[in-house]
């Protein structure tokens, strides 16, 4: 029997069943519709499947072929709730997600029956404790970090842990409100992301780190170029404590950002100074400068326009040559940014092409160690604070980043989880079921700002407390005392090395110091 004959018989068989269903409904009355209506729906789907030509599975297996697409759509939920173990989920495993929820809700966060980690697996990391009490009394209060170099007139006293860059537009208004109120409650800062400063960033008075991206959203002219006037009006806001120039981000270095048209509502567009309901693509590079010297002069320019607030830049490290060039240009020009944010290639809350998120950009620990060591080698580390972001969730994650040279840590996904994110992996579809990463009003309204702001602040407090506990157990007085020798990594079944043995500082030949004046 050929394909055409099979199709002919299938269609006619469906028509016969439909006729019988209709006859049954007429003969037995309305009660039979309870059985007939579902049957009619199934047969209707079968007719559609047979007539469509886009999906071979549905055409060859009408009705039941649809289950393939249904299961594919709910695959993340099936994996998360029924299949994955506590330690193998991605991008954030269940063990760490549960820890964030427990700390955010101020619930019991201890774990029974020992570690679930394979401590003999290559890559396992730990800190050693001290056997006898240390002479130094450990700190009971997390230290703060002063950000601001020689040319900064308004230095900022920063928490060790702040909210990493996430824009209004990518995040809902309620998520922004909850994070900002949480930052106010916990005395830490919220990075605005490159989407500009919204009223929701200002409503609760939390400290802000204003990020300026390649699209200059919130400080741009109609042609997309940088606007000094609008920049200055926002930079002078009391809530704005620091200004961060985004060169690249870990999720998609060298690619630029993208806001889907569905998320670009009139309100979002107003804050970004763009047209609504259009997909907004940030350029891959800045139009105001094209090299390291140009970046430094732009830093100097923004510092002047903001009346001396701390100015720095964020990037995913592109390689040793670029960092060396930047160090040499700082020495040559005499211009030093107040801070550098190193974003790891494993980071990123925004949507990105798979090739970029998986295979482009230096991971955080490698990039941070390289930047710190080159700044040290060139003798300019004391001029600059280092901030780090890239999948930081626990106190130990912070400890190993501090050991590699960071002064301040950023967290994005952990803060999203504290705000109510359930890792539904729908951030790029405008359909986040808990109202964190969507602009659909119905979904946004489900996120209670009063409740979630307390959770954000509590997670911050509990995470810093866990860092202090680790510090004390290691016999150290302060988290700032953590060094590379304190972090151990298994490199084989029987071999262990410390970070001090793994991350070796590169040698440099110092350039001649001839400061130039300009900008």
PDB file of N, CA, C and O in Angstrom, residues 390-428:
ATOM      1  N   UNK A 390      30.901  36.209  38.375  1.00  0.00           N
ATOM      2  CA  UNK A 390      30.917  34.977  37.597  1.00  0.00           C
ATOM      3  C   UNK A 390      30.526  33.778  38.428  1.00  0.00           C
ATOM      4  O   UNK A 390      31.378  33.065  38.952  1.00  0.00           O
ATOM      5  N   UNK A 391      29.221  33.578  38.598  1.00  0.00           N
ATOM      6  CA  UNK A 391      28.681  32.402  39.276  1.00  0.00           C
ATOM      7  C   UNK A 391      29.128  32.307  40.736  1.00  0.00           C
ATOM      8  O   UNK A 391      29.521  31.247  41.228  1.00  0.00           O
ATOM      9  N   UNK A 392      29.062  33.436  41.446  1.00  0.00           N
ATOM     10  CA  UNK A 392      29.407  33.467  42.861  1.00  0.00           C
ATOM     11  C   UNK A 392      28.142  33.294  43.686  1.00  0.00           C
ATOM     12  O   UNK A 392      27.201  34.082  43.570  1.00  0.00           O
ATOM     13  N   UNK A 393      28.107  32.274  44.528  1.00  0.00           N
ATOM     14  CA  UNK A 393      26.889  31.947  45.269  1.00  0.00           C
ATOM     15  C   UNK A 393      27.142  31.785  46.757  1.00  0.00           C
ATOM     16  O   UNK A 393      26.350  32.245  47.577  1.00  0.00           O
ATOM     17  N   UNK A 394      28.245  31.163  47.123  1.00  0.00           N
ATOM     18  CA  UNK A 394      28.489  30.835  48.533  1.00  0.00           C
ATOM     19  C   UNK A 394      29.665  31.632  49.100  1.00  0.00           C
ATOM     20  O   UNK A 394      30.415  32.287  48.373  1.00  0.00           O
ATOM     21  N   UNK A 395      29.835  31.514  50.407  1.00  0.00           N
ATOM     22  CA  UNK A 395      30.969  32.145  51.056  1.00  0.00           C
ATOM     23  C   UNK A 395      32.298  31.597  50.549  1.00  0.00           C
ATOM     24  O   UNK A 395      33.276  32.337  50.421  1.00  0.00           O
ATOM     25  N   UNK A 396      32.340  30.303  50.232  1.00  0.00           N
ATOM     26  CA  UNK A 396      33.584  29.729  49.700  1.00  0.00           C
ATOM     27  C   UNK A 396      33.879  30.261  48.306  1.00  0.00           C
ATOM     28  O   UNK A 396      35.040  30.496  47.955  1.00  0.00           O
ATOM     29  N   UNK A 397      32.841  30.443  47.489  1.00  0.00           N
ATOM     30  CA  UNK A 397      33.055  31.042  46.179  1.00  0.00           C
ATOM     31  C   UNK A 397      33.699  32.424  46.318  1.00  0.00           C
ATOM     32  O   UNK A 397      34.603  32.784  45.560  1.00  0.00           O
ATOM     33  N   UNK A 398      33.233  33.180  47.299  1.00  0.00           N
ATOM     34  CA  UNK A 398      33.823  34.496  47.545  1.00  0.00           C
ATOM     35  C   UNK A 398      35.264  34.366  48.036  1.00  0.00           C
ATOM     36  O   UNK A 398      36.153  35.124  47.609  1.00  0.00           O
ATOM     37  N   UNK A 399      35.516  33.391  48.908  1.00  0.00           N
ATOM     38  CA  UNK A 399      36.847  33.218  49.476  1.00  0.00           C
ATOM     39  C   UNK A 399      37.890  32.954  48.394  1.00  0.00           C
ATOM     40  O   UNK A 399      38.985  33.538  48.412  1.00  0.00           O
ATOM     41  N   UNK A 400      37.579  32.093  47.455  1.00  0.00           N
ATOM     42  CA  UNK A 400      38.584  31.775  46.440  1.00  0.00           C
ATOM     43  C   UNK A 400      38.792  32.928  45.467  1.00  0.00           C
ATOM     44  O   UNK A 400      39.883  33.094  44.913  1.00  0.00           O
ATOM     45  N   UNK A 401      37.755  33.773  45.280  1.00  0.00           N
ATOM     46  CA  UNK A 401      37.919  34.938  44.424  1.00  0.00           C
ATOM     47  C   UNK A 401      38.741  36.008  45.140  1.00  0.00           C
ATOM     48  O   UNK A 401      39.595  36.665  44.534  1.00  0.00           O
ATOM     49  N   UNK A 402      38.500  36.180  46.428  1.00  0.00           N
ATOM     50  CA  UNK A 402      39.323  37.109  47.206  1.00  0.00           C
ATOM     51  C   UNK A 402      40.780  36.644  47.209  1.00  0.00           C
ATOM     52  O   UNK A 402      41.708  37.459  47.161  1.00  0.00           O
ATOM     53  N   UNK A 403      40.994  35.337  47.266  1.00  0.00           N
ATOM     54  CA  UNK A 403      42.354  34.796  47.256  1.00  0.00           C
ATOM     55  C   UNK A 403      43.088  35.121  45.965  1.00  0.00           C
ATOM     56  O   UNK A 403      44.314  35.285  45.960  1.00  0.00           O
ATOM     57  N   UNK A 404      42.351  35.236  44.879  1.00  0.00           N
ATOM     58  CA  UNK A 404      42.958  35.519  43.575  1.00  0.00           C
ATOM     59  C   UNK A 404      43.141  37.005  43.318  1.00  0.00           C
ATOM     60  O   UNK A 404      43.656  37.391  42.274  1.00  0.00           O
ATOM     61  N   UNK A 405      42.706  37.833  44.261  1.00  0.00           N
ATOM     62  CA  UNK A 405      43.000  39.259  44.118  1.00  0.00           C
ATOM     63  C   UNK A 405      41.813  40.194  44.142  1.00  0.00           C
ATOM     64  O   UNK A 405      41.994  41.409  44.136  1.00  0.00           O
ATOM     65  N   UNK A 406      40.591  39.670  44.149  1.00  0.00           N
ATOM     66  CA  UNK A 406      39.421  40.554  44.140  1.00  0.00           C
ATOM     67  C   UNK A 406      39.314  41.312  45.455  1.00  0.00           C
ATOM     68  O   UNK A 406      39.641  40.798  46.524  1.00  0.00           O
ATOM     69  N   UNK A 407      38.853  42.556  45.351  1.00  0.00           N
ATOM     70  CA  UNK A 407      38.540  43.348  46.544  1.00  0.00           C
ATOM     71  C   UNK A 407      37.056  43.295  46.860  1.00  0.00           C
ATOM     72  O   UNK A 407      36.659  43.393  48.023  1.00  0.00           O
ATOM     73  N   UNK A 408      36.235  43.162  45.810  1.00  0.00           N
ATOM     74  CA  UNK A 408      34.774  43.191  45.939  1.00  0.00           C
ATOM     75  C   UNK A 408      34.187  42.119  45.032  1.00  0.00           C
ATOM     76  O   UNK A 408      34.700  41.869  43.936  1.00  0.00           O
ATOM     77  N   UNK A 409      33.107  41.482  45.476  1.00  0.00           N
ATOM     78  CA  UNK A 409      32.441  40.451  44.682  1.00  0.00           C
ATOM     79  C   UNK A 409      31.071  40.932  44.208  1.00  0.00           C
ATOM     80  O   UNK A 409      30.393  41.698  44.899  1.00  0.00           O
ATOM     81  N   UNK A 410      30.675  40.452  43.047  1.00  0.00           N
ATOM     82  CA  UNK A 410      29.366  40.697  42.456  1.00  0.00           C
ATOM     83  C   UNK A 410      28.600  39.366  42.397  1.00  0.00           C
ATOM     84  O   UNK A 410      29.198  38.315  42.158  1.00  0.00           O
ATOM     85  N   UNK A 411      27.289  39.405  42.539  1.00  0.00           N
ATOM     86  CA  UNK A 411      26.447  38.224  42.304  1.00  0.00           C
ATOM     87  C   UNK A 411      25.225  38.652  41.510  1.00  0.00           C
ATOM     88  O   UNK A 411      24.592  39.659  41.842  1.00  0.00           O
ATOM     89  N   UNK A 412      24.886  37.897  40.485  1.00  0.00           N
ATOM     90  CA  UNK A 412      23.699  38.186  39.673  1.00  0.00           C
ATOM     91  C   UNK A 412      22.677  37.066  39.800  1.00  0.00           C
ATOM     92  O   UNK A 412      21.583  37.258  40.319  1.00  0.00           O
ATOM     93  N   UNK A 413      23.040  35.866  39.350  1.00  0.00           N
ATOM     94  CA  UNK A 413      22.082  34.759  39.372  1.00  0.00           C
ATOM     95  C   UNK A 413      21.665  34.394  40.794  1.00  0.00           C
ATOM     96  O   UNK A 413      20.507  34.056  41.040  1.00  0.00           O
ATOM     97  N   UNK A 414      22.606  34.481  41.738  1.00  0.00           N
ATOM     98  CA  UNK A 414      22.242  34.201  43.126  1.00  0.00           C
ATOM     99  C   UNK A 414      21.212  35.206  43.624  1.00  0.00           C
ATOM    100  O   UNK A 414      20.272  34.848  44.349  1.00  0.00           O
ATOM    101  N   UNK A 415      21.361  36.472  43.229  1.00  0.00           N
ATOM    102  CA  UNK A 415      20.399  37.496  43.630  1.00  0.00           C
ATOM    103  C   UNK A 415      19.053  37.288  42.938  1.00  0.00           C
ATOM    104  O   UNK A 415      17.999  37.575  43.515  1.00  0.00           O
ATOM    105  N   UNK A 416      19.076  36.789  41.713  1.00  0.00           N
ATOM    106  CA  UNK A 416      17.821  36.450  41.032  1.00  0.00           C
ATOM    107  C   UNK A 416      17.101  35.333  41.787  1.00  0.00           C
ATOM    108  O   UNK A 416      15.879  35.386  41.985  1.00  0.00           O
ATOM    109  N   UNK A 417      17.853  34.313  42.208  1.00  0.00           N
ATOM    110  CA  UNK A 417      17.254  33.210  42.961  1.00  0.00           C
ATOM    111  C   UNK A 417      16.674  33.712  44.277  1.00  0.00           C
ATOM    112  O   UNK A 417      15.583  33.301  44.689  1.00  0.00           O
ATOM    113  N   UNK A 418      17.395  34.617  44.944  1.00  0.00           N
ATOM    114  CA  UNK A 418      16.897  35.175  46.197  1.00  0.00           C
ATOM    115  C   UNK A 418      15.627  35.990  45.971  1.00  0.00           C
ATOM    116  O   UNK A 418      14.784  36.096  46.858  1.00  0.00           O
ATOM    117  N   UNK A 419      15.486  36.545  44.765  1.00  0.00           N
ATOM    118  CA  UNK A 419      14.308  37.348  44.427  1.00  0.00           C
ATOM    119  C   UNK A 419      13.124  36.473  44.020  1.00  0.00           C
ATOM    120  O   UNK A 419      12.015  36.966  43.856  1.00  0.00           O
ATOM    121  N   UNK A 420      13.362  35.179  43.840  1.00  0.00           N
ATOM    122  CA  UNK A 420      12.267  34.270  43.512  1.00  0.00           C
ATOM    123  C   UNK A 420      12.456  33.456  42.255  1.00  0.00           C
ATOM    124  O   UNK A 420      11.610  32.620  41.919  1.00  0.00           O
ATOM    125  N   UNK A 421      13.554  33.668  41.521  1.00  0.00           N
ATOM    126  CA  UNK A 421      13.821  32.897  40.300  1.00  0.00           C
ATOM    127  C   UNK A 421      13.840  31.395  40.614  1.00  0.00           C
ATOM    128  O   UNK A 421      14.393  30.968  41.631  1.00  0.00           O
ATOM    129  N   UNK A 422      13.238  30.597  39.739  1.00  0.00           N
ATOM    130  CA  UNK A 422      13.226  29.148  39.923  1.00  0.00           C
ATOM    131  C   UNK A 422      14.023  28.432  38.829  1.00  0.00           C
ATOM    132  O   UNK A 422      13.879  27.235  38.612  1.00  0.00           O
ATOM    133  N   UNK A 423      14.861  29.190  38.112  1.00  0.00           N
ATOM    134  CA  UNK A 423      15.672  28.658  37.021  1.00  0.00           C
ATOM    135  C   UNK A 423      14.797  27.946  35.979  1.00  0.00           C
ATOM    136  O   UNK A 423      15.088  26.829  35.554  1.00  0.00           O
ATOM    137  N   UNK A 424      13.730  28.620  35.576  1.00  0.00           N
ATOM    138  CA  UNK A 424      12.856  28.061  34.544  1.00  0.00           C
ATOM    139  C   UNK A 424      13.478  28.167  33.163  1.00  0.00           C
ATOM    140  O   UNK A 424      12.974  27.573  32.209  1.00  0.00           O
ATOM    141  N   UNK A 425      14.573  28.938  33.031  1.00  0.00           N
ATOM    142  CA  UNK A 425      15.310  29.105  31.779  1.00  0.00           C
ATOM    143  C   UNK A 425      14.438  29.714  30.682  1.00  0.00           C
ATOM    144  O   UNK A 425      14.486  29.297  29.524  1.00  0.00           O
ATOM    145  N   UNK A 426      13.647  30.718  31.066  1.00  0.00           N
ATOM    146  CA  UNK A 426      12.812  31.427  30.095  1.00  0.00           C
ATOM    147  C   UNK A 426      13.116  32.916  30.077  1.00  0.00           C
ATOM    148  O   UNK A 426      12.284  33.725  29.676  1.00  0.00           O
ATOM    149  N   UNK A 427      14.312  33.288  30.521  1.00  0.00           N
ATOM    150  CA  UNK A 427      14.678  34.703  30.627  1.00  0.00           C
ATOM    151  C   UNK A 427      14.573  35.422  29.288  1.00  0.00           C
ATOM    152  O   UNK A 427      14.296  36.622  29.240  1.00  0.00           O
ATOM    153  N   UNK A 428      14.815  34.724  28.191  1.00  0.00           N
ATOM    154  CA  UNK A 428      14.843  35.351  26.868  1.00  0.00           C
ATOM    155  C   UNK A 428      13.522  35.260  26.131  1.00  0.00           C
ATOM    156  O   UNK A 428      13.444  35.620  24.960  1.00  0.00           O
TER     157      UNK A 428
END
